[in-house]
Amino acid sequence: MISLTINGAPRSFDSPLNCNELVERLQLGGKRIAIERNGEIVPRSQFAACMLQNGDRLEIVAAVGGG
Amino acid sequence: MNAIENPDPLVIGGQSFHSRLLIGTGKYRDFAETRAAIDASGAQIVTVAIRRTNIGQNAGEPSLLDAVPASQFTMLPNTAGCYTADDAVRTLRLARELLDGHDLVKLEVLGDPKTLYPNVVETLAAAKTLVKDGFRVMVYTSDDPIVAKQLEEIGCVAVMPLASLIGSGMGILNPWNLQIIIENAKVPVVVDAGVGTASDAAIAMELGCDAVLMNTAIAAARDPVLMARAMKLAVAAGRDAWRAGRMPKKLYSAAPSSPTTGLIGKA
């Protein structure tokens, strides 16, 4: 089991997963998002290669209305 | 519109625009109203905020970028809500990834949540990092002419002093400082924040600002779409008035507009 902090909240997963799998598990597939992992951007092209580690802190963001 | 049709383009970071009105996409009733207001304003550059996604809720929720596609508008991701240089830099790196490498951004680092006044120390630090990292930075700042000049020297592609506090609608409180900033600047000066109604936008342009950026003045109007059109006309009118060069102000001139000769009833 691995534990992650996603957008400030703790979340656990039964088995290791990469960023692509995380996106699917969170039902964010097809959405325009960007991911930061422990303060570093994860380029979309690296999602499949990016295996998440226990304790990773992730920020997942989207564009919203704003001035 | 190309350069032949438009003899007076706004050039920011090497990119040409015909509209000198930049608008925000926040505080509208829904995305349809957001889009209608943008269309009525004629804006080509629209600001967006970057926020954590809702996870596990509203999977089918519409997205801003569906209503306002990046293929039709120049996105200007902002750092609204950031209080440190570090948070602002992280936010814009995420924005660049989100928008496929798009590097034109609006930097704002706020000082306190009550007034939303900019923290210029953090803003200067963030601007240095972002410029070095290859961003084209349009920067929100106070109306301090020295800070505006320093931001330009760091390499920001536009300086954006406030007219008055964000969301206040108080209009231009210090036209004299804006005038000094405009006189000194070699990059576009965009009045950002504080515009309340169309005359405020026209006055900003008559002072010689290159453009105006606003959100609440349109979104919080009773009829946002109509106000968006009013702002478009005000910005265009103010720009033309500035280019035309206004007549000097005199208390009185004794120079009527009609001929002083040929009057009837004279000997």
mmCIF file of C-alpha atoms in Angstrom:
data_model
loop_
_atom_site.group_PDB
_atom_site.id
_atom_site.type_symbol
_atom_site.label_atom_id
_atom_site.label_comp_id
_atom_site.label_asym_id
_atom_site.label_seq_id
_atom_site.Cartn_x
_atom_site.Cartn_y
_atom_site.Cartn_z
ATOM 1 C CA MET A 1 0.000 0.000 0.000
ATOM 2 C CA ILE A 2 1.231 3.504 -0.724
ATOM 3 C CA SER A 3 0.094 6.724 0.887
ATOM 4 C CA LEU A 4 0.136 9.993 -1.002
ATOM 5 C CA THR A 5 -0.910 13.547 -0.199
ATOM 6 C CA ILE A 6 -3.001 14.857 -3.080
ATOM 7 C CA ASN A 7 -4.033 18.503 -3.057
ATOM 8 C CA GLY A 8 -3.375 18.601 0.665
ATOM 9 C CA ALA A 9 -5.450 15.526 1.574
ATOM 10 C CA PRO A 10 -4.135 12.026 2.402
ATOM 11 C CA ARG A 11 -5.012 9.155 0.028
ATOM 12 C CA SER A 12 -3.977 5.525 0.009
ATOM 13 C CA PHE A 13 -3.721 3.046 -2.861
ATOM 14 C CA ASP A 14 -3.463 -0.753 -2.648
ATOM 15 C CA SER A 15 -0.715 -1.134 -5.202
ATOM 16 C CA PRO A 16 2.054 0.989 -6.725
ATOM 17 C CA LEU A 17 0.912 3.216 -9.567
ATOM 18 C CA ASN A 18 2.225 5.750 -12.073
ATOM 19 C CA CYS A 19 0.793 9.195 -12.846
ATOM 20 C CA ASN A 20 -1.302 7.917 -15.752
ATOM 21 C CA GLU A 21 -2.908 5.302 -13.524
ATOM 22 C CA LEU A 22 -3.453 7.898 -10.804
ATOM 23 C CA VAL A 23 -5.255 10.183 -13.249
ATOM 24 C CA GLU A 24 -7.561 7.323 -14.236
ATOM 25 C CA ARG A 25 -8.166 6.269 -10.618
ATOM 26 C CA LEU A 26 -9.149 9.848 -9.728
ATOM 27 C CA GLN A 27 -11.513 10.007 -12.741
ATOM 28 C CA LEU A 28 -9.526 12.855 -14.244
ATOM 29 C CA GLY A 29 -8.878 11.095 -17.558
ATOM 30 C CA GLY A 30 -9.347 13.422 -20.524
ATOM 31 C CA LYS A 31 -9.386 16.507 -18.302
ATOM 32 C CA ARG A 32 -7.010 19.387 -18.797
ATOM 33 C CA ILE A 33 -4.795 19.109 -15.712
ATOM 34 C CA ALA A 34 -1.183 19.523 -14.647
ATOM 35 C CA ILE A 35 0.672 17.657 -11.905
ATOM 36 C CA GLU A 36 3.403 18.787 -9.544
ATOM 37 C CA ARG A 37 5.187 16.070 -7.537
ATOM 38 C CA ASN A 38 7.192 17.121 -4.484
ATOM 39 C CA GLY A 39 7.557 20.616 -5.898
ATOM 40 C CA GLU A 40 8.592 19.536 -9.420
ATOM 41 C CA ILE A 41 6.430 19.553 -12.552
ATOM 42 C CA VAL A 42 5.686 16.128 -14.038
ATOM 43 C CA PRO A 43 5.447 16.692 -17.820
ATOM 44 C CA ARG A 44 2.446 14.970 -19.397
ATOM 45 C CA SER A 45 4.824 12.963 -21.590
ATOM 46 C CA GLN A 46 6.347 11.489 -18.404
ATOM 47 C CA PHE A 47 3.081 10.408 -16.745
ATOM 48 C CA ALA A 48 3.500 6.726 -17.644
ATOM 49 C CA ALA A 49 7.138 6.644 -16.593
ATOM 50 C CA CYS A 50 6.543 8.465 -13.306
ATOM 51 C CA MET A 51 6.069 5.804 -10.613
ATOM 52 C CA LEU A 52 4.696 7.344 -7.442
ATOM 53 C CA GLN A 53 6.488 6.715 -4.156
ATOM 54 C CA ASN A 54 5.122 6.389 -0.654
ATOM 55 C CA GLY A 55 4.876 9.859 0.920
ATOM 56 C CA ASP A 56 4.803 11.796 -2.366
ATOM 57 C CA ARG A 57 3.085 15.153 -2.194
ATOM 58 C CA LEU A 58 1.097 15.913 -5.343
ATOM 59 C CA GLU A 59 -0.664 19.013 -6.573
ATOM 60 C CA ILE A 60 -3.148 18.471 -9.394
ATOM 61 C CA VAL A 61 -4.480 21.684 -10.912
ATOM 62 C CA ALA A 62 -6.795 22.958 -13.635
ATOM 63 C CA ALA A 63 -7.646 26.345 -15.125
ATOM 64 C CA VAL A 64 -10.648 28.112 -13.586
ATOM 65 C CA GLY A 65 -12.265 31.517 -13.938
ATOM 66 C CA GLY A 66 -10.234 34.319 -12.423
ATOM 67 C CA GLY A 67 -8.958 37.856 -12.836
ATOM 68 C CA MET B 1 -6.553 41.895 -37.880
ATOM 69 C CA ASN B 2 -3.149 42.441 -39.524
ATOM 70 C CA ALA B 3 -0.824 45.422 -39.257
ATOM 71 C CA ILE B 4 -2.154 47.041 -42.441
ATOM 72 C CA GLU B 5 -5.700 47.110 -41.123
ATOM 73 C CA ASN B 6 -4.568 48.186 -37.650
ATOM 74 C CA PRO B 7 -1.979 50.964 -37.573
ATOM 75 C CA ASP B 8 -1.939 50.979 -33.757
ATOM 76 C CA PRO B 9 -1.403 47.447 -32.462
ATOM 77 C CA LEU B 10 -0.644 46.588 -28.837
ATOM 78 C CA VAL B 11 2.632 44.641 -28.793
ATOM 79 C CA ILE B 12 3.350 42.562 -25.706
ATOM 80 C CA GLY B 13 6.348 40.266 -25.552
ATOM 81 C CA GLY B 14 6.662 40.291 -29.334
ATOM 82 C CA GLN B 15 2.992 39.420 -29.926
ATOM 83 C CA SER B 16 0.559 41.869 -31.597
ATOM 84 C CA PHE B 17 -3.006 42.463 -30.481
ATOM 85 C CA HIS B 18 -5.698 44.786 -31.812
ATOM 86 C CA SER B 19 -7.713 44.901 -28.592
ATOM 87 C CA ARG B 20 -6.348 46.976 -25.712
ATOM 88 C CA LEU B 21 -8.836 45.547 -23.244
ATOM 89 C CA LEU B 22 -7.799 42.461 -21.271
ATOM 90 C CA ILE B 23 -10.442 40.797 -19.165
ATOM 91 C CA GLY B 24 -10.729 38.282 -16.369
ATOM 92 C CA THR B 25 -12.939 35.207 -16.415
ATOM 93 C CA GLY B 26 -13.948 35.139 -12.731
ATOM 94 C CA LYS B 27 -17.187 35.938 -10.902
ATOM 95 C CA TYR B 28 -19.579 35.327 -13.814
ATOM 96 C CA ARG B 29 -22.863 33.485 -13.327
ATOM 97 C CA ASP B 30 -21.812 30.653 -15.636
ATOM 98 C CA PHE B 31 -19.460 29.916 -18.506
ATOM 99 C CA ALA B 32 -22.041 31.051 -21.076
ATOM 100 C CA GLU B 33 -22.099 34.511 -19.512
ATOM 101 C CA THR B 34 -18.298 34.510 -19.276
ATOM 102 C CA ARG B 35 -18.055 33.796 -22.986
ATOM 103 C CA ALA B 36 -20.744 36.322 -23.955
ATOM 104 C CA ALA B 37 -18.970 39.053 -21.959
ATOM 105 C CA ILE B 38 -15.603 38.234 -23.536
ATOM 106 C CA ASP B 39 -17.140 38.352 -27.008
ATOM 107 C CA ALA B 40 -18.848 41.687 -26.294
ATOM 108 C CA SER B 41 -15.593 43.139 -24.923
ATOM 109 C CA GLY B 42 -13.591 42.185 -27.990
ATOM 110 C CA ALA B 43 -10.776 41.062 -25.649
ATOM 111 C CA GLN B 44 -8.117 38.789 -27.143
ATOM 112 C CA ILE B 45 -6.220 38.211 -23.899
ATOM 113 C CA VAL B 46 -8.146 36.640 -21.018
ATOM 114 C CA THR B 47 -6.864 35.835 -17.560
ATOM 115 C CA VAL B 48 -7.449 32.468 -15.882
ATOM 116 C CA ALA B 49 -6.660 31.223 -12.393
ATOM 117 C CA ILE B 50 -4.925 27.936 -11.568
ATOM 118 C CA ARG B 51 -6.533 25.917 -8.788
ATOM 119 C CA ARG B 52 -6.525 22.420 -7.317
ATOM 120 C CA THR B 53 -8.963 20.170 -9.174
ATOM 121 C CA ASN B 54 -11.971 18.754 -7.412
ATOM 122 C CA ILE B 55 -11.204 15.096 -6.944
ATOM 123 C CA GLY B 56 -13.999 12.567 -6.952
ATOM 124 C CA GLN B 57 -16.715 15.183 -7.419
ATOM 125 C CA ASN B 58 -18.578 16.376 -10.483
ATOM 126 C CA ALA B 59 -16.723 14.170 -12.934
ATOM 127 C CA GLY B 60 -18.785 15.569 -15.814
ATOM 128 C CA GLU B 61 -18.430 19.202 -14.709
ATOM 129 C CA PRO B 62 -17.896 21.651 -17.624
ATOM 130 C CA SER B 63 -14.494 23.253 -17.871
ATOM 131 C CA LEU B 64 -13.629 26.911 -18.447
ATOM 132 C CA LEU B 65 -11.316 25.929 -21.296
ATOM 133 C CA ASP B 66 -14.268 24.366 -23.163
ATOM 134 C CA ALA B 67 -16.163 27.694 -23.108
ATOM 135 C CA VAL B 68 -13.044 29.810 -23.634
ATOM 136 C CA PRO B 69 -10.673 27.677 -25.717
ATOM 137 C CA ALA B 70 -6.964 28.454 -25.785
ATOM 138 C CA SER B 71 -7.165 28.110 -29.581
ATOM 139 C CA GLN B 72 -9.343 31.255 -29.810
ATOM 140 C CA PHE B 73 -7.922 33.457 -27.059
ATOM 141 C CA THR B 74 -4.520 34.244 -25.606
ATOM 142 C CA MET B 75 -4.611 32.782 -22.117
ATOM 143 C CA LEU B 76 -3.031 34.760 -19.333
ATOM 144 C CA PRO B 77 -2.741 32.416 -16.338
ATOM 145 C CA ASN B 78 -2.444 34.395 -13.107
ATOM 146 C CA THR B 79 -1.121 33.826 -9.613
ATOM 147 C CA ALA B 80 -4.104 35.355 -7.846
ATOM 148 C CA GLY B 81 -4.202 34.278 -4.229
ATOM 149 C CA CYS B 82 -0.435 33.752 -3.945
ATOM 150 C CA TYR B 83 1.286 35.514 -1.047
ATOM 151 C CA THR B 84 4.856 34.315 -1.613
ATOM 152 C CA ALA B 85 7.229 34.368 -4.579
ATOM 153 C CA ASP B 86 7.660 30.603 -4.269
ATOM 154 C CA ASP B 87 3.916 29.854 -4.551
ATOM 155 C CA ALA B 88 3.601 32.215 -7.513
ATOM 156 C CA VAL B 89 6.494 30.563 -9.370
ATOM 157 C CA ARG B 90 5.139 27.047 -8.708
ATOM 158 C CA THR B 91 1.671 28.113 -9.869
ATOM 159 C CA LEU B 92 2.966 29.488 -13.163
ATOM 160 C CA ARG B 93 5.151 26.454 -13.831
ATOM 161 C CA LEU B 94 2.010 24.349 -13.436
ATOM 162 C CA ALA B 95 0.157 26.755 -15.736
ATOM 163 C CA ARG B 96 2.838 26.436 -18.414
ATOM 164 C CA GLU B 97 2.552 22.642 -18.293
ATOM 165 C CA LEU B 98 -1.254 22.841 -18.284
ATOM 166 C CA LEU B 99 -1.301 25.134 -21.336
ATOM 167 C CA ASP B 100 1.225 23.173 -23.426
ATOM 168 C CA GLY B 101 4.252 25.389 -22.871
ATOM 169 C CA HIS B 102 2.411 28.738 -23.028
ATOM 170 C CA ASP B 103 4.771 31.268 -21.427
ATOM 171 C CA LEU B 104 2.837 34.583 -21.301
ATOM 172 C CA VAL B 105 1.708 34.957 -17.697
ATOM 173 C CA LYS B 106 0.331 37.423 -15.181
ATOM 174 C CA LEU B 107 2.371 37.579 -11.998
ATOM 175 C CA GLU B 108 0.718 38.947 -8.892
ATOM 176 C CA VAL B 109 1.895 38.395 -5.354
ATOM 177 C CA LEU B 110 -0.433 39.808 -2.760
ATOM 178 C CA GLY B 111 0.438 41.361 0.562
ATOM 179 C CA ASP B 112 -2.653 40.817 2.663
ATOM 180 C CA PRO B 113 -6.088 39.248 2.199
ATOM 181 C CA LYS B 114 -8.013 42.322 3.345
ATOM 182 C CA THR B 115 -6.775 44.842 0.774
ATOM 183 C CA LEU B 116 -5.169 42.472 -1.777
ATOM 184 C CA TYR B 117 -2.459 45.121 -2.086
ATOM 185 C CA PRO B 118 0.591 43.743 -3.943
ATOM 186 C CA ASN B 119 3.691 42.682 -2.010
ATOM 187 C CA VAL B 120 6.338 44.246 -4.225
ATOM 188 C CA VAL B 121 9.292 42.578 -2.469
ATOM 189 C CA GLU B 122 7.936 39.092 -3.212
ATOM 190 C CA THR B 123 6.803 40.247 -6.666
ATOM 191 C CA LEU B 124 10.334 41.391 -7.579
ATOM 192 C CA ALA B 125 11.793 38.064 -6.378
ATOM 193 C CA ALA B 126 9.244 36.011 -8.338
ATOM 194 C CA ALA B 127 9.729 38.131 -11.472
ATOM 195 C CA LYS B 128 13.495 37.466 -11.427
ATOM 196 C CA THR B 129 12.989 33.703 -11.187
ATOM 197 C CA LEU B 130 10.285 33.592 -13.855
ATOM 198 C CA VAL B 131 12.166 35.744 -16.380
ATOM 199 C CA LYS B 132 15.250 33.559 -15.909
ATOM 200 C CA ASP B 133 13.038 30.508 -16.442
ATOM 201 C CA GLY B 134 11.898 31.831 -19.852
ATOM 202 C CA PHE B 135 8.467 33.206 -18.973
ATOM 203 C CA ARG B 136 7.119 36.392 -20.567
ATOM 204 C CA VAL B 137 5.917 38.111 -17.433
ATOM 205 C CA MET B 138 3.171 40.718 -17.244
ATOM 206 C CA VAL B 139 3.370 41.939 -13.684
ATOM 207 C CA TYR B 140 0.758 43.397 -11.382
ATOM 208 C CA THR B 141 2.239 45.985 -9.056
ATOM 209 C CA SER B 142 1.576 49.087 -6.993
ATOM 210 C CA ASP B 143 1.672 52.513 -8.615
ATOM 211 C CA ASP B 144 5.225 53.093 -7.335
ATOM 212 C CA PRO B 145 7.246 54.361 -10.339
ATOM 213 C CA ILE B 146 10.558 53.043 -8.965
ATOM 214 C CA VAL B 147 9.232 49.512 -8.481
ATOM 215 C CA ALA B 148 7.616 49.610 -11.933
ATOM 216 C CA LYS B 149 10.979 50.553 -13.452
ATOM 217 C CA GLN B 150 12.778 47.799 -11.529
ATOM 218 C CA LEU B 151 10.280 45.213 -12.785
ATOM 219 C CA GLU B 152 10.897 46.413 -16.320
ATOM 220 C CA GLU B 153 14.676 46.186 -15.818
ATOM 221 C CA ILE B 154 14.306 42.606 -14.588
ATOM 222 C CA GLY B 155 12.790 41.823 -17.984
ATOM 223 C CA CYS B 156 9.012 41.859 -17.488
ATOM 224 C CA VAL B 157 7.214 42.360 -20.820
ATOM 225 C CA ALA B 158 4.507 44.616 -19.332
ATOM 226 C CA VAL B 159 4.062 46.445 -16.049
ATOM 227 C CA MET B 160 0.549 46.573 -14.651
ATOM 228 C CA PRO B 161 0.057 49.127 -11.893
ATOM 229 C CA LEU B 162 -3.221 49.249 -10.006
ATOM 230 C CA ALA B 163 -5.683 52.109 -10.489
ATOM 231 C CA SER B 164 -7.048 51.302 -7.032
ATOM 232 C CA LEU B 165 -7.479 48.112 -4.981
ATOM 233 C CA ILE B 166 -8.565 44.851 -6.647
ATOM 234 C CA GLY B 167 -12.343 44.582 -6.835
ATOM 235 C CA SER B 168 -12.878 48.063 -5.331
ATOM 236 C CA GLY B 169 -14.226 49.847 -8.418
ATOM 237 C CA MET B 170 -12.750 53.072 -7.027
ATOM 238 C CA GLY B 171 -11.242 54.157 -10.350
ATOM 239 C CA ILE B 172 -7.899 55.897 -10.829
ATOM 240 C CA LEU B 173 -6.768 57.266 -7.479
ATOM 241 C CA ASN B 174 -3.329 58.511 -8.458
ATOM 242 C CA PRO B 175 -3.141 59.601 -12.093
ATOM 243 C CA TRP B 176 0.100 61.474 -11.356
ATOM 244 C CA ASN B 177 1.991 58.318 -10.408
ATOM 245 C CA LEU B 178 0.577 56.489 -13.425
ATOM 246 C CA GLN B 179 1.790 59.351 -15.597
ATOM 247 C CA ILE B 180 5.334 59.018 -14.236
ATOM 248 C CA ILE B 181 5.257 55.233 -14.770
ATOM 249 C CA ILE B 182 4.060 55.711 -18.360
ATOM 250 C CA GLU B 183 6.693 58.374 -19.071
ATOM 251 C CA ASN B 184 9.505 56.154 -17.804
ATOM 252 C CA ALA B 185 8.386 52.829 -19.278
ATOM 253 C CA LYS B 186 9.723 51.247 -22.440
ATOM 254 C CA VAL B 187 7.357 48.267 -22.124
ATOM 255 C CA PRO B 188 3.551 48.464 -22.250
ATOM 256 C CA VAL B 189 1.833 49.841 -19.162
ATOM 257 C CA VAL B 190 -1.468 48.145 -18.408
ATOM 258 C CA VAL B 191 -3.750 49.504 -15.708
ATOM 259 C CA ASP B 192 -4.842 46.449 -13.778
ATOM 260 C CA ALA B 193 -7.417 46.553 -10.980
ATOM 261 C CA GLY B 194 -9.694 49.231 -9.630
ATOM 262 C CA VAL B 195 -11.584 50.237 -12.752
ATOM 263 C CA GLY B 196 -15.261 50.649 -11.856
ATOM 264 C CA THR B 197 -16.983 51.959 -14.937
ATOM 265 C CA ALA B 198 -16.361 52.960 -18.541
ATOM 266 C CA SER B 199 -15.081 56.480 -17.831
ATOM 267 C CA ASP B 200 -12.331 55.034 -15.582
ATOM 268 C CA ALA B 201 -11.096 52.923 -18.486
ATOM 269 C CA ALA B 202 -11.233 55.908 -20.857
ATOM 270 C CA ILE B 203 -9.264 58.067 -18.391
ATOM 271 C CA ALA B 204 -6.593 55.367 -18.061
ATOM 272 C CA MET B 205 -6.187 55.285 -21.838
ATOM 273 C CA GLU B 206 -6.208 59.101 -22.102
ATOM 274 C CA LEU B 207 -3.314 59.157 -19.625
ATOM 275 C CA GLY B 208 -1.366 57.096 -22.154
ATOM 276 C CA CYS B 209 -1.711 53.598 -20.735
ATOM 277 C CA ASP B 210 -1.269 50.942 -23.402
ATOM 278 C CA ALA B 211 -4.143 48.766 -22.204
ATOM 279 C CA VAL B 212 -6.539 48.098 -19.338
ATOM 280 C CA LEU B 213 -7.152 44.820 -17.514
ATOM 281 C CA MET B 214 -10.347 44.303 -15.539
ATOM 282 C CA ASN B 215 -12.679 41.633 -14.192
ATOM 283 C CA THR B 216 -15.055 42.784 -11.472
ATOM 284 C CA ALA B 217 -16.107 45.999 -13.275
ATOM 285 C CA ILE B 218 -17.680 43.796 -15.933
ATOM 286 C CA ALA B 219 -18.665 40.694 -13.967
ATOM 287 C CA ALA B 220 -20.283 42.620 -11.105
ATOM 288 C CA ALA B 221 -22.254 44.991 -13.359
ATOM 289 C CA ARG B 222 -26.015 44.424 -13.398
ATOM 290 C CA ASP B 223 -25.693 43.553 -17.088
ATOM 291 C CA PRO B 224 -22.156 42.215 -17.559
ATOM 292 C CA VAL B 225 -22.423 41.751 -21.336
ATOM 293 C CA LEU B 226 -23.559 45.336 -21.867
ATOM 294 C CA MET B 227 -20.812 46.613 -19.571
ATOM 295 C CA ALA B 228 -18.276 44.548 -21.525
ATOM 296 C CA ARG B 229 -19.290 46.417 -24.672
ATOM 297 C CA ALA B 230 -19.155 49.763 -22.821
ATOM 298 C CA MET B 231 -15.589 48.963 -21.743
ATOM 299 C CA LYS B 232 -14.586 48.053 -25.282
ATOM 300 C CA LEU B 233 -15.869 51.418 -26.541
ATOM 301 C CA ALA B 234 -14.325 53.340 -23.619
ATOM 302 C CA VAL B 235 -10.879 51.809 -24.144
ATOM 303 C CA ALA B 236 -11.034 52.496 -27.883
ATOM 304 C CA ALA B 237 -12.279 56.073 -27.324
ATOM 305 C CA GLY B 238 -9.631 56.783 -24.694
ATOM 306 C CA ARG B 239 -6.880 55.438 -26.927
ATOM 307 C CA ASP B 240 -8.018 57.542 -29.890
ATOM 308 C CA ALA B 241 -8.257 60.634 -27.672
ATOM 309 C CA TRP B 242 -4.705 60.053 -26.429
ATOM 310 C CA ARG B 243 -3.391 59.557 -29.970
ATOM 311 C CA ALA B 244 -5.297 62.639 -31.174
ATOM 312 C CA GLY B 245 -3.758 64.825 -28.473
ATOM 313 C CA ARG B 246 -6.223 66.774 -26.392
ATOM 314 C CA MET B 247 -6.508 70.578 -26.477
ATOM 315 C CA PRO B 248 -4.902 72.392 -23.557
ATOM 316 C CA LYS B 249 -7.075 73.250 -20.579
ATOM 317 C CA LYS B 250 -7.620 76.968 -20.000
ATOM 318 C CA LEU B 251 -9.867 78.637 -17.484
ATOM 319 C CA TYR B 252 -11.110 80.884 -20.310
ATOM 320 C CA SER B 253 -9.827 81.640 -23.773
ATOM 321 C CA ALA B 254 -11.943 84.417 -25.284
ATOM 322 C CA ALA B 255 -11.575 82.460 -28.555
ATOM 323 C CA PRO B 256 -15.074 81.408 -29.601
ATOM 324 C CA SER B 257 -15.524 78.681 -32.180
ATOM 325 C CA SER B 258 -17.672 80.854 -34.447
ATOM 326 C CA PRO B 259 -16.325 83.722 -36.575
ATOM 327 C CA THR B 260 -15.924 87.042 -34.742
ATOM 328 C CA THR B 261 -16.556 89.023 -37.919
ATOM 329 C CA GLY B 262 -19.632 89.406 -40.149
ATOM 330 C CA LEU B 263 -22.027 89.771 -37.280
ATOM 331 C CA ILE B 264 -25.259 91.593 -38.170
ATOM 332 C CA GLY B 265 -26.259 94.920 -36.654
ATOM 333 C CA LYS B 266 -22.763 96.364 -36.601
ATOM 334 C CA ALA B 267 -21.926 99.720 -38.110
#
